PDB file of C-alpha atoms in Angstrom:
ATOM      1  CA  UNK A  72      17.961 -12.975  29.752  1.00 96.00           C
ATOM      2  CA  UNK A  73      21.539 -14.284  29.842  1.00 98.00           C
ATOM      3  CA  UNK A  74      22.502 -17.953  29.965  1.00 98.00           C
ATOM      4  CA  UNK A  75      25.159 -19.845  31.906  1.00 98.00           C
ATOM      5  CA  UNK A  76      26.133 -23.420  31.077  1.00 98.00           C
ATOM      6  CA  UNK A  77      28.183 -25.020  33.847  1.00 98.00           C
ATOM      7  CA  UNK A  78      30.385 -27.707  32.331  1.00 96.00           C
ATOM      8  CA  UNK A  79      32.814 -27.980  35.227  1.00 86.00           C
ATOM      9  CA  UNK A  80      33.476 -30.605  37.848  1.00 78.00           C
ATOM     10  CA  UNK A  81      35.970 -33.418  37.817  1.00 72.00           C
ATOM     11  CA  UNK A  82      33.552 -36.177  36.756  1.00 77.00           C
ATOM     12  CA  UNK A  83      35.057 -38.670  39.206  1.00 80.00           C
ATOM     13  CA  UNK A  84      31.941 -40.867  39.120  1.00 83.00           C
ATOM     14  CA  UNK A  85      32.720 -41.539  35.458  1.00 85.00           C
ATOM     15  CA  UNK A  86      36.371 -42.502  35.896  1.00 86.00           C
ATOM     16  CA  UNK A  87      38.307 -43.733  33.957  1.00 87.00           C
ATOM     17  CA  UNK A  88      36.257 -42.207  31.086  1.00 82.00           C
ATOM     18  CA  UNK A  89      36.863 -38.697  32.389  1.00 85.00           C
ATOM     19  CA  UNK A  90      40.496 -38.903  33.414  1.00 85.00           C
ATOM     20  CA  UNK A  91      41.565 -37.237  30.164  1.00 85.00           C
ATOM     21  CA  UNK A  92      38.406 -35.515  28.910  1.00 88.00           C
ATOM     22  CA  UNK A  93      35.547 -33.444  30.298  1.00 90.00           C
ATOM     23  CA  UNK A  94      32.462 -35.541  30.992  1.00 93.00           C
ATOM     24  CA  UNK A  95      30.383 -32.980  29.085  1.00 95.00           C
ATOM     25  CA  UNK A  96      32.276 -33.944  25.931  1.00 95.00           C
ATOM     26  CA  UNK A  97      31.442 -37.639  26.259  1.00 95.00           C
ATOM     27  CA  UNK A  98      28.951 -38.926  23.673  1.00 95.00           C
ATOM     28  CA  UNK A  99      25.289 -39.363  24.502  1.00 97.00           C
ATOM     29  CA  UNK A 100      24.371 -41.572  21.551  1.00 96.00           C
ATOM     30  CA  UNK A 101      25.352 -39.413  18.554  1.00 95.00           C
ATOM     31  CA  UNK A 102      26.181 -36.021  20.069  1.00 96.00           C
ATOM     32  CA  UNK A 103      28.467 -34.640  22.774  1.00 97.00           C
ATOM     33  CA  UNK A 104      26.707 -34.391  26.119  1.00 97.00           C
ATOM     34  CA  UNK A 105      27.083 -30.603  26.151  1.00 98.00           C
ATOM     35  CA  UNK A 106      24.796 -30.283  23.103  1.00 98.00           C
ATOM     36  CA  UNK A 107      21.789 -31.182  25.243  1.00 98.00           C
ATOM     37  CA  UNK A 108      22.004 -28.447  27.925  1.00 98.00           C
ATOM     38  CA  UNK A 109      23.061 -25.887  25.314  1.00 98.00           C
ATOM     39  CA  UNK A 110      19.928 -26.760  23.360  1.00 98.00           C
ATOM     40  CA  UNK A 111      17.841 -25.990  26.465  1.00 98.00           C
ATOM     41  CA  UNK A 112      19.124 -22.411  26.618  1.00 98.00           C
ATOM     42  CA  UNK A 113      18.593 -21.969  22.890  1.00 98.00           C
ATOM     43  CA  UNK A 114      15.045 -23.352  23.099  1.00 98.00           C
ATOM     44  CA  UNK A 115      14.388 -20.769  25.806  1.00 97.00           C
ATOM     45  CA  UNK A 116      15.327 -18.049  23.322  1.00 97.00           C
ATOM     46  CA  UNK A 117      18.621 -17.267  25.070  1.00 98.00           C
ATOM     47  CA  UNK A 118      21.403 -16.218  22.728  1.00 98.00           C
ATOM     48  CA  UNK A 119      24.048 -14.678  25.021  1.00 98.00           C
ATOM     49  CA  UNK A 120      25.620 -17.618  26.821  1.00 98.00           C
ATOM     50  CA  UNK A 121      28.626 -18.135  29.089  1.00 98.00           C
ATOM     51  CA  UNK A 122      30.174 -21.618  29.218  1.00 98.00           C
ATOM     52  CA  UNK A 123      32.117 -22.311  32.419  1.00 98.00           C
ATOM     53  CA  UNK A 124      34.594 -25.168  32.694  1.00 97.00           C
ATOM     54  CA  UNK A 125      38.011 -26.061  34.074  1.00 94.00           C
ATOM     55  CA  UNK A 126      41.110 -24.357  32.611  1.00 95.00           C
ATOM     56  CA  UNK A 127      42.311 -27.557  30.939  1.00 93.00           C
ATOM     57  CA  UNK A 128      38.968 -28.329  29.297  1.00 95.00           C
ATOM     58  CA  UNK A 129      37.946 -24.866  28.081  1.00 96.00           C
ATOM     59  CA  UNK A 130      40.072 -25.053  24.889  1.00 96.00           C
ATOM     60  CA  UNK A 131      38.195 -28.207  23.879  1.00 96.00           C
ATOM     61  CA  UNK A 132      34.821 -26.476  24.179  1.00 98.00           C
ATOM     62  CA  UNK A 133      36.150 -23.515  22.238  1.00 97.00           C
ATOM     63  CA  UNK A 134      37.292 -25.868  19.486  1.00 97.00           C
ATOM     64  CA  UNK A 135      33.827 -27.415  19.397  1.00 97.00           C
ATOM     65  CA  UNK A 136      31.733 -24.228  19.391  1.00 98.00           C
ATOM     66  CA  UNK A 137      33.975 -21.229  18.743  1.00 98.00           C
ATOM     67  CA  UNK A 138      32.117 -18.002  19.447  1.00 98.00           C
ATOM     68  CA  UNK A 139      28.774 -19.597  18.583  1.00 98.00           C
ATOM     69  CA  UNK A 140      28.126 -17.193  15.701  1.00 98.00           C
ATOM     70  CA  UNK A 141      27.487 -20.061  13.268  1.00 97.00           C
ATOM     71  CA  UNK A 142      24.481 -20.925  15.461  1.00 98.00           C
ATOM     72  CA  UNK A 143      23.328 -17.323  15.718  1.00 98.00           C
ATOM     73  CA  UNK A 144      24.348 -17.069  19.374  1.00 98.00           C
ATOM     74  CA  UNK A 145      27.132 -15.332  21.301  1.00 98.00           C
ATOM     75  CA  UNK A 146      29.164 -17.853  23.261  1.00 98.00           C
ATOM     76  CA  UNK A 147      31.864 -16.775  25.700  1.00 98.00           C
ATOM     77  CA  UNK A 148      33.968 -18.758  28.161  1.00 98.00           C
ATOM     78  CA  UNK A 149      35.131 -18.521  31.761  1.00 98.00           C
ATOM     79  CA  UNK A 150      37.315 -20.676  33.988  1.00 96.00           C
ATOM     80  CA  UNK A 151      36.226 -22.480  37.099  1.00 94.00           C
ATOM     81  CA  UNK A 152      39.661 -22.982  38.685  1.00 90.00           C
ATOM     82  CA  UNK A 153      38.404 -25.762  40.959  1.00 88.00           C
ATOM     83  CA  UNK A 154      35.014 -27.379  41.627  1.00 86.00           C
ATOM     84  CA  UNK A 155      33.369 -24.960  44.043  1.00 90.00           C
ATOM     85  CA  UNK A 156      29.688 -25.833  43.876  1.00 92.00           C
ATOM     86  CA  UNK A 157      26.941 -24.976  41.413  1.00 95.00           C
ATOM     87  CA  UNK A 158      26.350 -21.534  42.910  1.00 96.00           C
ATOM     88  CA  UNK A 159      29.966 -20.624  42.197  1.00 96.00           C
ATOM     89  CA  UNK A 160      28.946 -20.350  38.536  1.00 97.00           C
ATOM     90  CA  UNK A 161      26.774 -17.368  39.486  1.00 97.00           C
ATOM     91  CA  UNK A 162      29.713 -15.485  40.997  1.00 97.00           C
ATOM     92  CA  UNK A 163      31.982 -16.385  38.063  1.00 97.00           C
ATOM     93  CA  UNK A 164      29.288 -15.233  35.647  1.00 98.00           C
ATOM     94  CA  UNK A 165      28.439 -11.951  37.401  1.00 97.00           C
ATOM     95  CA  UNK A 166      30.115  -9.760  34.777  1.00 97.00           C
ATOM     96  CA  UNK A 167      28.461 -11.759  32.008  1.00 98.00           C
ATOM     97  CA  UNK A 168      25.032 -11.213  33.575  1.00 97.00           C
ATOM     98  CA  UNK A 169      25.449  -7.473  33.966  1.00 97.00           C
ATOM     99  CA  UNK A 170      22.012  -6.147  34.947  1.00 97.00           C
ATOM    100  CA  UNK A 171      20.058  -9.002  33.354  1.00 97.00           C
ATOM    101  CA  UNK A 172      18.361 -12.100  34.800  1.00 98.00           C
ATOM    102  CA  UNK A 173      19.996 -15.447  34.132  1.00 98.00           C
ATOM    103  CA  UNK A 174      19.161 -19.061  33.370  1.00 98.00           C
ATOM    104  CA  UNK A 175      21.687 -21.591  34.641  1.00 98.00           C
ATOM    105  CA  UNK A 176      21.786 -25.145  33.310  1.00 98.00           C
ATOM    106  CA  UNK A 177      24.077 -27.989  34.339  1.00 97.00           C
ATOM    107  CA  UNK A 178      26.179 -29.542  31.606  1.00 96.00           C
ATOM    108  CA  UNK A 179      25.244 -33.146  32.420  1.00 95.00           C
ATOM    109  CA  UNK A 180      21.454 -32.712  32.381  1.00 96.00           C
ATOM    110  CA  UNK A 181      19.170 -33.699  29.504  1.00 97.00           C
ATOM    111  CA  UNK A 182      15.626 -32.332  29.167  1.00 97.00           C
ATOM    112  CA  UNK A 183      13.136 -33.461  26.553  1.00 96.00           C
ATOM    113  CA  UNK A 184       9.400 -33.225  26.245  1.00 94.00           C
ATOM    114  CA  UNK A 185       6.460 -31.843  24.278  1.00 91.00           C
ATOM    115  CA  UNK A 186       6.099 -28.073  24.262  1.00 92.00           C
ATOM    116  CA  UNK A 187       9.369 -27.555  26.115  1.00 95.00           C
ATOM    117  CA  UNK A 188      10.398 -24.481  24.130  1.00 95.00           C
ATOM    118  CA  UNK A 189       7.037 -22.781  24.735  1.00 95.00           C
ATOM    119  CA  UNK A 190       7.161 -23.659  28.446  1.00 95.00           C
ATOM    120  CA  UNK A 191      10.663 -22.230  28.801  1.00 96.00           C
ATOM    121  CA  UNK A 192       9.959 -19.011  26.979  1.00 96.00           C
ATOM    122  CA  UNK A 193       6.767 -18.364  28.936  1.00 95.00           C
ATOM    123  CA  UNK A 194       8.430 -19.048  32.299  1.00 94.00           C
ATOM    124  CA  UNK A 195      11.627 -17.127  31.505  1.00 94.00           C
ATOM    125  CA  UNK A 196       9.895 -14.041  30.129  1.00 91.00           C
ATOM    126  CA  UNK A 197       9.114 -12.638  33.586  1.00 86.00           C
ATOM    127  CA  UNK A 198      11.446 -13.897  36.291  1.00 94.00           C
ATOM    128  CA  UNK A 199      11.090 -12.247  39.703  1.00 93.00           C
ATOM    129  CA  UNK A 200      13.150 -14.265  42.134  1.00 95.00           C
ATOM    130  CA  UNK A 201      13.797 -17.933  41.377  1.00 96.00           C
ATOM    131  CA  UNK A 202      12.077 -20.227  38.901  1.00 96.00           C
ATOM    132  CA  UNK A 203      12.971 -23.860  39.569  1.00 96.00           C
ATOM    133  CA  UNK A 204      11.968 -26.919  37.576  1.00 96.00           C
ATOM    134  CA  UNK A 205      10.766 -30.073  39.302  1.00 95.00           C
ATOM    135  CA  UNK A 206      10.430 -33.632  38.099  1.00 95.00           C
ATOM    136  CA  UNK A 207       8.593 -36.558  39.700  1.00 94.00           C
ATOM    137  CA  UNK A 208      11.049 -39.319  40.689  1.00 93.00           C
ATOM    138  CA  UNK A 209      10.634 -42.714  42.302  1.00 91.00           C
ATOM    139  CA  UNK A 210      13.396 -42.197  44.906  1.00 90.00           C
ATOM    140  CA  UNK A 211      13.436 -38.530  45.958  1.00 92.00           C
ATOM    141  CA  UNK A 212      15.892 -39.272  48.787  1.00 92.00           C
ATOM    142  CA  UNK A 213      18.690 -39.014  46.211  1.00 89.00           C
ATOM    143  CA  UNK A 214      17.858 -35.427  45.234  1.00 90.00           C
ATOM    144  CA  UNK A 215      17.027 -31.953  46.366  1.00 91.00           C
ATOM    145  CA  UNK A 216      13.249 -32.014  46.877  1.00 94.00           C
ATOM    146  CA  UNK A 217      10.666 -29.265  46.610  1.00 94.00           C
ATOM    147  CA  UNK A 218       7.364 -29.302  48.489  1.00 91.00           C
ATOM    148  CA  UNK A 219       4.456 -27.493  46.843  1.00 88.00           C
ATOM    149  CA  UNK A 220       1.261 -26.371  48.582  1.00 84.00           C
ATOM    150  CA  UNK A 221      -2.204 -27.012  47.195  1.00 78.00           C
ATOM    151  CA  UNK A 222      -2.266 -23.556  45.606  1.00 73.00           C
ATOM    152  CA  UNK A 223       1.027 -24.238  43.787  1.00 69.00           C
ATOM    153  CA  UNK A 224       3.315 -22.246  46.100  1.00 79.00           C
ATOM    154  CA  UNK A 225       6.746 -23.671  46.871  1.00 90.00           C
ATOM    155  CA  UNK A 226       6.837 -24.071  50.651  1.00 93.00           C
ATOM    156  CA  UNK A 227      10.022 -26.027  51.391  1.00 94.00           C
ATOM    157  CA  UNK A 228      13.277 -27.286  49.906  1.00 94.00           C
ATOM    158  CA  UNK A 229      15.176 -30.232  51.364  1.00 92.00           C
ATOM    159  CA  UNK A 230      18.497 -31.651  50.232  1.00 88.00           C
ATOM    160  CA  UNK A 231      18.478 -35.476  50.012  1.00 89.00           C
ATOM    161  CA  UNK A 232      15.930 -35.883  52.828  1.00 91.00           C
ATOM    162  CA  UNK A 233      15.607 -39.174  54.707  1.00 91.00           C
ATOM    163  CA  UNK A 234      11.822 -38.729  54.687  1.00 91.00           C
ATOM    164  CA  UNK A 235      10.889 -36.632  51.631  1.00 91.00           C
ATOM    165  CA  UNK A 236       7.791 -34.465  51.826  1.00 91.00           C
ATOM    166  CA  UNK A 237       7.200 -34.886  48.105  1.00 92.00           C
ATOM    167  CA  UNK A 238       8.539 -36.741  45.085  1.00 93.00           C
ATOM    168  CA  UNK A 239       9.432 -33.569  43.146  1.00 94.00           C
ATOM    169  CA  UNK A 240      13.175 -33.542  42.534  1.00 95.00           C
ATOM    170  CA  UNK A 241      14.814 -30.230  41.682  1.00 96.00           C
ATOM    171  CA  UNK A 242      16.498 -30.517  38.307  1.00 97.00           C
ATOM    172  CA  UNK A 243      19.680 -28.857  37.067  1.00 96.00           C
ATOM    173  CA  UNK A 244      17.843 -25.929  35.465  1.00 98.00           C
ATOM    174  CA  UNK A 245      17.415 -22.643  37.344  1.00 98.00           C
ATOM    175  CA  UNK A 246      16.281 -19.124  36.393  1.00 98.00           C
ATOM    176  CA  UNK A 247      17.000 -16.128  38.620  1.00 98.00           C
ATOM    177  CA  UNK A 248      16.480 -12.395  38.681  1.00 98.00           C
ATOM    178  CA  UNK A 249      19.628 -10.271  38.735  1.00 97.00           C
ATOM    179  CA  UNK A 250      19.829  -9.995  42.517  1.00 97.00           C
ATOM    180  CA  UNK A 251      21.054 -13.590  42.553  1.00 98.00           C
ATOM    181  CA  UNK A 252      24.537 -12.129  42.123  1.00 97.00           C
ATOM    182  CA  UNK A 253      24.406 -10.547  45.583  1.00 97.00           C
ATOM    183  CA  UNK A 254      22.858 -13.657  47.106  1.00 97.00           C
ATOM    184  CA  UNK A 255      25.565 -15.914  45.667  1.00 96.00           C
ATOM    185  CA  UNK A 256      28.399 -13.576  46.679  1.00 95.00           C
ATOM    186  CA  UNK A 257      27.179 -13.530  50.279  1.00 94.00           C
ATOM    187  CA  UNK A 258      26.820 -17.300  50.664  1.00 94.00           C
ATOM    188  CA  UNK A 259      28.751 -19.076  53.356  1.00 92.00           C
ATOM    189  CA  UNK A 260      30.700 -22.023  51.872  1.00 90.00           C
ATOM    190  CA  UNK A 261      29.678 -25.517  52.925  1.00 89.00           C
ATOM    191  CA  UNK A 262      32.020 -27.705  55.013  1.00 86.00           C
ATOM    192  CA  UNK A 263      33.392 -28.942  51.673  1.00 85.00           C
ATOM    193  CA  UNK A 264      34.216 -25.357  50.711  1.00 85.00           C
ATOM    194  CA  UNK A 265      31.491 -25.173  48.049  1.00 88.00           C
ATOM    195  CA  UNK A 266      28.771 -22.623  47.337  1.00 92.00           C
ATOM    196  CA  UNK A 267      25.551 -24.612  47.395  1.00 93.00           C
ATOM    197  CA  UNK A 268      22.732 -23.849  44.966  1.00 95.00           C
ATOM    198  CA  UNK A 269      20.237 -25.057  47.584  1.00 94.00           C
ATOM    199  CA  UNK A 270      21.242 -22.100  49.772  1.00 95.00           C
ATOM    200  CA  UNK A 271      20.494 -19.739  46.878  1.00 96.00           C
ATOM    201  CA  UNK A 272      17.087 -21.315  46.357  1.00 96.00           C
ATOM    202  CA  UNK A 273      16.266 -21.191  50.056  1.00 95.00           C
ATOM    203  CA  UNK A 274      17.123 -17.485  50.157  1.00 96.00           C
ATOM    204  CA  UNK A 275      14.440 -16.859  47.535  1.00 96.00           C
ATOM    205  CA  UNK A 276      12.075 -19.232  49.317  1.00 95.00           C
ATOM    206  CA  UNK A 277      12.423 -17.197  52.526  1.00 95.00           C
ATOM    207  CA  UNK A 278      11.597 -14.051  50.536  1.00 95.00           C
ATOM    208  CA  UNK A 279       8.505 -15.722  49.092  1.00 92.00           C
ATOM    209  CA  UNK A 280       9.969 -15.366  45.586  1.00 94.00           C
ATOM    210  CA  UNK A 281      10.611 -18.988  44.581  1.00 94.00           C
ATOM    211  CA  UNK A 282       8.437 -20.876  42.097  1.00 92.00           C
ATOM    212  CA  UNK A 283       8.567 -24.547  41.207  1.00 93.00           C
ATOM    213  CA  UNK A 284       7.450 -25.611  37.729  1.00 93.00           C
ATOM    214  CA  UNK A 285       6.435 -29.270  37.555  1.00 93.00           C
ATOM    215  CA  UNK A 286       7.629 -30.638  34.213  1.00 94.00           C
ATOM    216  CA  UNK A 287       4.867 -33.223  34.387  1.00 88.00           C
ATOM    217  CA  UNK A 288       4.203 -36.637  32.909  1.00 86.00           C
ATOM    218  CA  UNK A 289       5.449 -37.411  29.429  1.00 88.00           C
ATOM    219  CA  UNK A 290       8.587 -35.403  30.048  1.00 94.00           C
ATOM    220  CA  UNK A 291      12.108 -36.763  30.432  1.00 94.00           C
ATOM    221  CA  UNK A 292      14.835 -35.425  32.703  1.00 96.00           C
ATOM    222  CA  UNK A 293      18.083 -37.380  32.681  1.00 93.00           C
ATOM    223  CA  UNK A 294      21.207 -36.795  34.764  1.00 86.00           C
ATOM    224  CA  UNK A 295      24.166 -38.399  32.986  1.00 89.00           C
ATOM    225  CA  UNK A 296      26.653 -38.356  35.856  1.00 84.00           C
ATOM    226  CA  UNK A 297      27.178 -42.122  36.209  1.00 89.00           C
ATOM    227  CA  UNK A 298      28.025 -44.944  33.810  1.00 93.00           C
ATOM    228  CA  UNK A 299      24.538 -46.427  34.077  1.00 93.00           C
ATOM    229  CA  UNK A 300      22.720 -43.119  33.628  1.00 92.00           C
ATOM    230  CA  UNK A 301      24.980 -42.213  30.705  1.00 94.00           C
ATOM    231  CA  UNK A 302      24.074 -45.479  28.967  1.00 95.00           C
ATOM    232  CA  UNK A 303      20.372 -45.055  29.767  1.00 94.00           C
ATOM    233  CA  UNK A 304      20.396 -41.558  28.290  1.00 95.00           C
ATOM    234  CA  UNK A 305      22.035 -42.838  25.115  1.00 96.00           C
ATOM    235  CA  UNK A 306      19.388 -45.548  24.760  1.00 96.00           C
ATOM    236  CA  UNK A 307      16.609 -43.001  25.333  1.00 95.00           C
ATOM    237  CA  UNK A 308      17.927 -40.711  22.588  1.00 97.00           C
ATOM    238  CA  UNK A 309      18.539 -43.646  20.245  1.00 97.00           C
ATOM    239  CA  UNK A 310      15.018 -45.031  20.586  1.00 96.00           C
ATOM    240  CA  UNK A 311      13.283 -41.679  20.109  1.00 95.00           C
ATOM    241  CA  UNK A 312      15.409 -40.589  17.175  1.00 95.00           C
ATOM    242  CA  UNK A 313      15.108 -43.882  15.325  1.00 95.00           C
ATOM    243  CA  UNK A 314      11.368 -44.321  15.903  1.00 95.00           C
ATOM    244  CA  UNK A 315      10.288 -40.734  15.368  1.00 93.00           C
ATOM    245  CA  UNK A 316      12.823 -39.684  12.750  1.00 93.00           C
ATOM    246  CA  UNK A 317      13.771 -36.531  14.665  1.00 93.00           C
ATOM    247  CA  UNK A 318      16.995 -35.369  16.282  1.00 95.00           C
ATOM    248  CA  UNK A 319      17.102 -34.368  19.939  1.00 96.00           C
ATOM    249  CA  UNK A 320      19.363 -31.381  20.682  1.00 97.00           C
ATOM    250  CA  UNK A 321      20.315 -30.809  17.056  1.00 97.00           C
ATOM    251  CA  UNK A 322      21.731 -27.314  17.588  1.00 98.00           C
ATOM    252  CA  UNK A 323      21.694 -26.290  13.939  1.00 98.00           C
ATOM    253  CA  UNK A 324      18.038 -27.252  13.577  1.00 98.00           C
ATOM    254  CA  UNK A 325      17.109 -25.387  16.754  1.00 98.00           C
ATOM    255  CA  UNK A 326      19.003 -22.305  15.585  1.00 98.00           C
ATOM    256  CA  UNK A 327      17.095 -22.424  12.290  1.00 97.00           C
ATOM    257  CA  UNK A 328      13.656 -23.039  13.797  1.00 96.00           C
ATOM    258  CA  UNK A 329      14.205 -20.334  16.445  1.00 97.00           C
ATOM    259  CA  UNK A 330      15.130 -17.842  13.744  1.00 97.00           C
ATOM    260  CA  UNK A 331      18.726 -17.447  14.920  1.00 98.00           C
ATOM    261  CA  UNK A 332      20.049 -18.395  11.460  1.00 98.00           C
ATOM    262  CA  UNK A 333      18.561 -18.426   7.974  1.00 97.00           C
ATOM    263  CA  UNK A 334      17.767 -21.459   5.837  1.00 96.00           C
ATOM    264  CA  UNK A 335      20.815 -20.716   3.689  1.00 96.00           C
ATOM    265  CA  UNK A 336      23.071 -20.567   6.735  1.00 97.00           C
ATOM    266  CA  UNK A 337      21.664 -23.844   8.018  1.00 97.00           C
ATOM    267  CA  UNK A 338      22.113 -25.417   4.598  1.00 96.00           C
ATOM    268  CA  UNK A 339      25.758 -24.351   4.565  1.00 96.00           C
ATOM    269  CA  UNK A 340      26.333 -25.942   7.971  1.00 96.00           C
ATOM    270  CA  UNK A 341      24.577 -29.107   6.840  1.00 96.00           C
ATOM    271  CA  UNK A 342      26.593 -29.309   3.627  1.00 93.00           C
ATOM    272  CA  UNK A 343      29.813 -29.538   5.603  1.00 92.00           C
ATOM    273  CA  UNK A 344      28.344 -32.603   7.322  1.00 93.00           C
ATOM    274  CA  UNK A 345      26.646 -34.055   4.236  1.00 93.00           C
ATOM    275  CA  UNK A 346      28.511 -37.386   4.468  1.00 95.00           C
ATOM    276  CA  UNK A 347      26.974 -38.073   7.889  1.00 94.00           C
ATOM    277  CA  UNK A 348      23.431 -38.958   8.877  1.00 94.00           C
ATOM    278  CA  UNK A 349      23.435 -35.824  11.052  1.00 95.00           C
ATOM    279  CA  UNK A 350      24.198 -33.603   8.064  1.00 95.00           C
ATOM    280  CA  UNK A 351      21.713 -35.411   5.844  1.00 96.00           C
ATOM    281  CA  UNK A 352      19.000 -34.886   8.450  1.00 96.00           C
ATOM    282  CA  UNK A 353      19.664 -31.133   8.339  1.00 96.00           C
ATOM    283  CA  UNK A 354      19.618 -31.102   4.536  1.00 95.00           C
ATOM    284  CA  UNK A 355      16.296 -32.927   4.530  1.00 94.00           C
ATOM    285  CA  UNK A 356      14.814 -30.313   6.882  1.00 92.00           C
ATOM    286  CA  UNK A 357      15.925 -27.415   4.704  1.00 90.00           C
ATOM    287  CA  UNK A 358      14.986 -29.040   1.387  1.00 85.00           C
TER     288      UNK A 358
END
């Protein structure tokens, strides 16, 4: 399984914050936003990851992560010359995917909940078609919505419907078998000139090969694309970390617990950050 992290887009809803910096590099409490979606791929056991962003922002991500080897992953980079829709990431990442399936995550989405790593690994281990992840929302008219039959089959997908058939919003996390490359390459651009991920999902739905996983109660899915949602996400992370004494999306900890790096390697990373609470947290875990 390969991973793609789409950290593109112009972030206009966050202006003026994003006039000079990628929105995925903005802080969500105590970490860059991009840490959170990267942690999702790592929790799913994915170690070969392509990060896609605009030409002017890619050097910043490379400065932040390098080749990812310190985290026990292989991180490569590709340009998205202009915002061309979520599905464009699948065409850009075709060479990266090779003959493997892929998990695509959006760079402004945060996922957190009990047993998430186990859920991901079980669902990503055998992907035949599309595996989508749904989340119950109070106003589904703002989202892509999936309708599920009584036996659990996904029966319809609607984009921002006026009268939603369900309250299950489709999140920014998608897993596809390798034939998604051909599907994405044969998409017809929308009137805005973008390749829509909904069209990819509907193609699998028509083939009877689309599944929708309900993340369920007690789970949190946050989209940090506006000023209000960015602040809400920061408060969510702050409250959980301070009350529970854990770190959400601590990449070094995840790499250690997933077996990507050894305790000594994690300790070395932590020592470089020993004067920060982040580094001390890592040292406490190892010691």
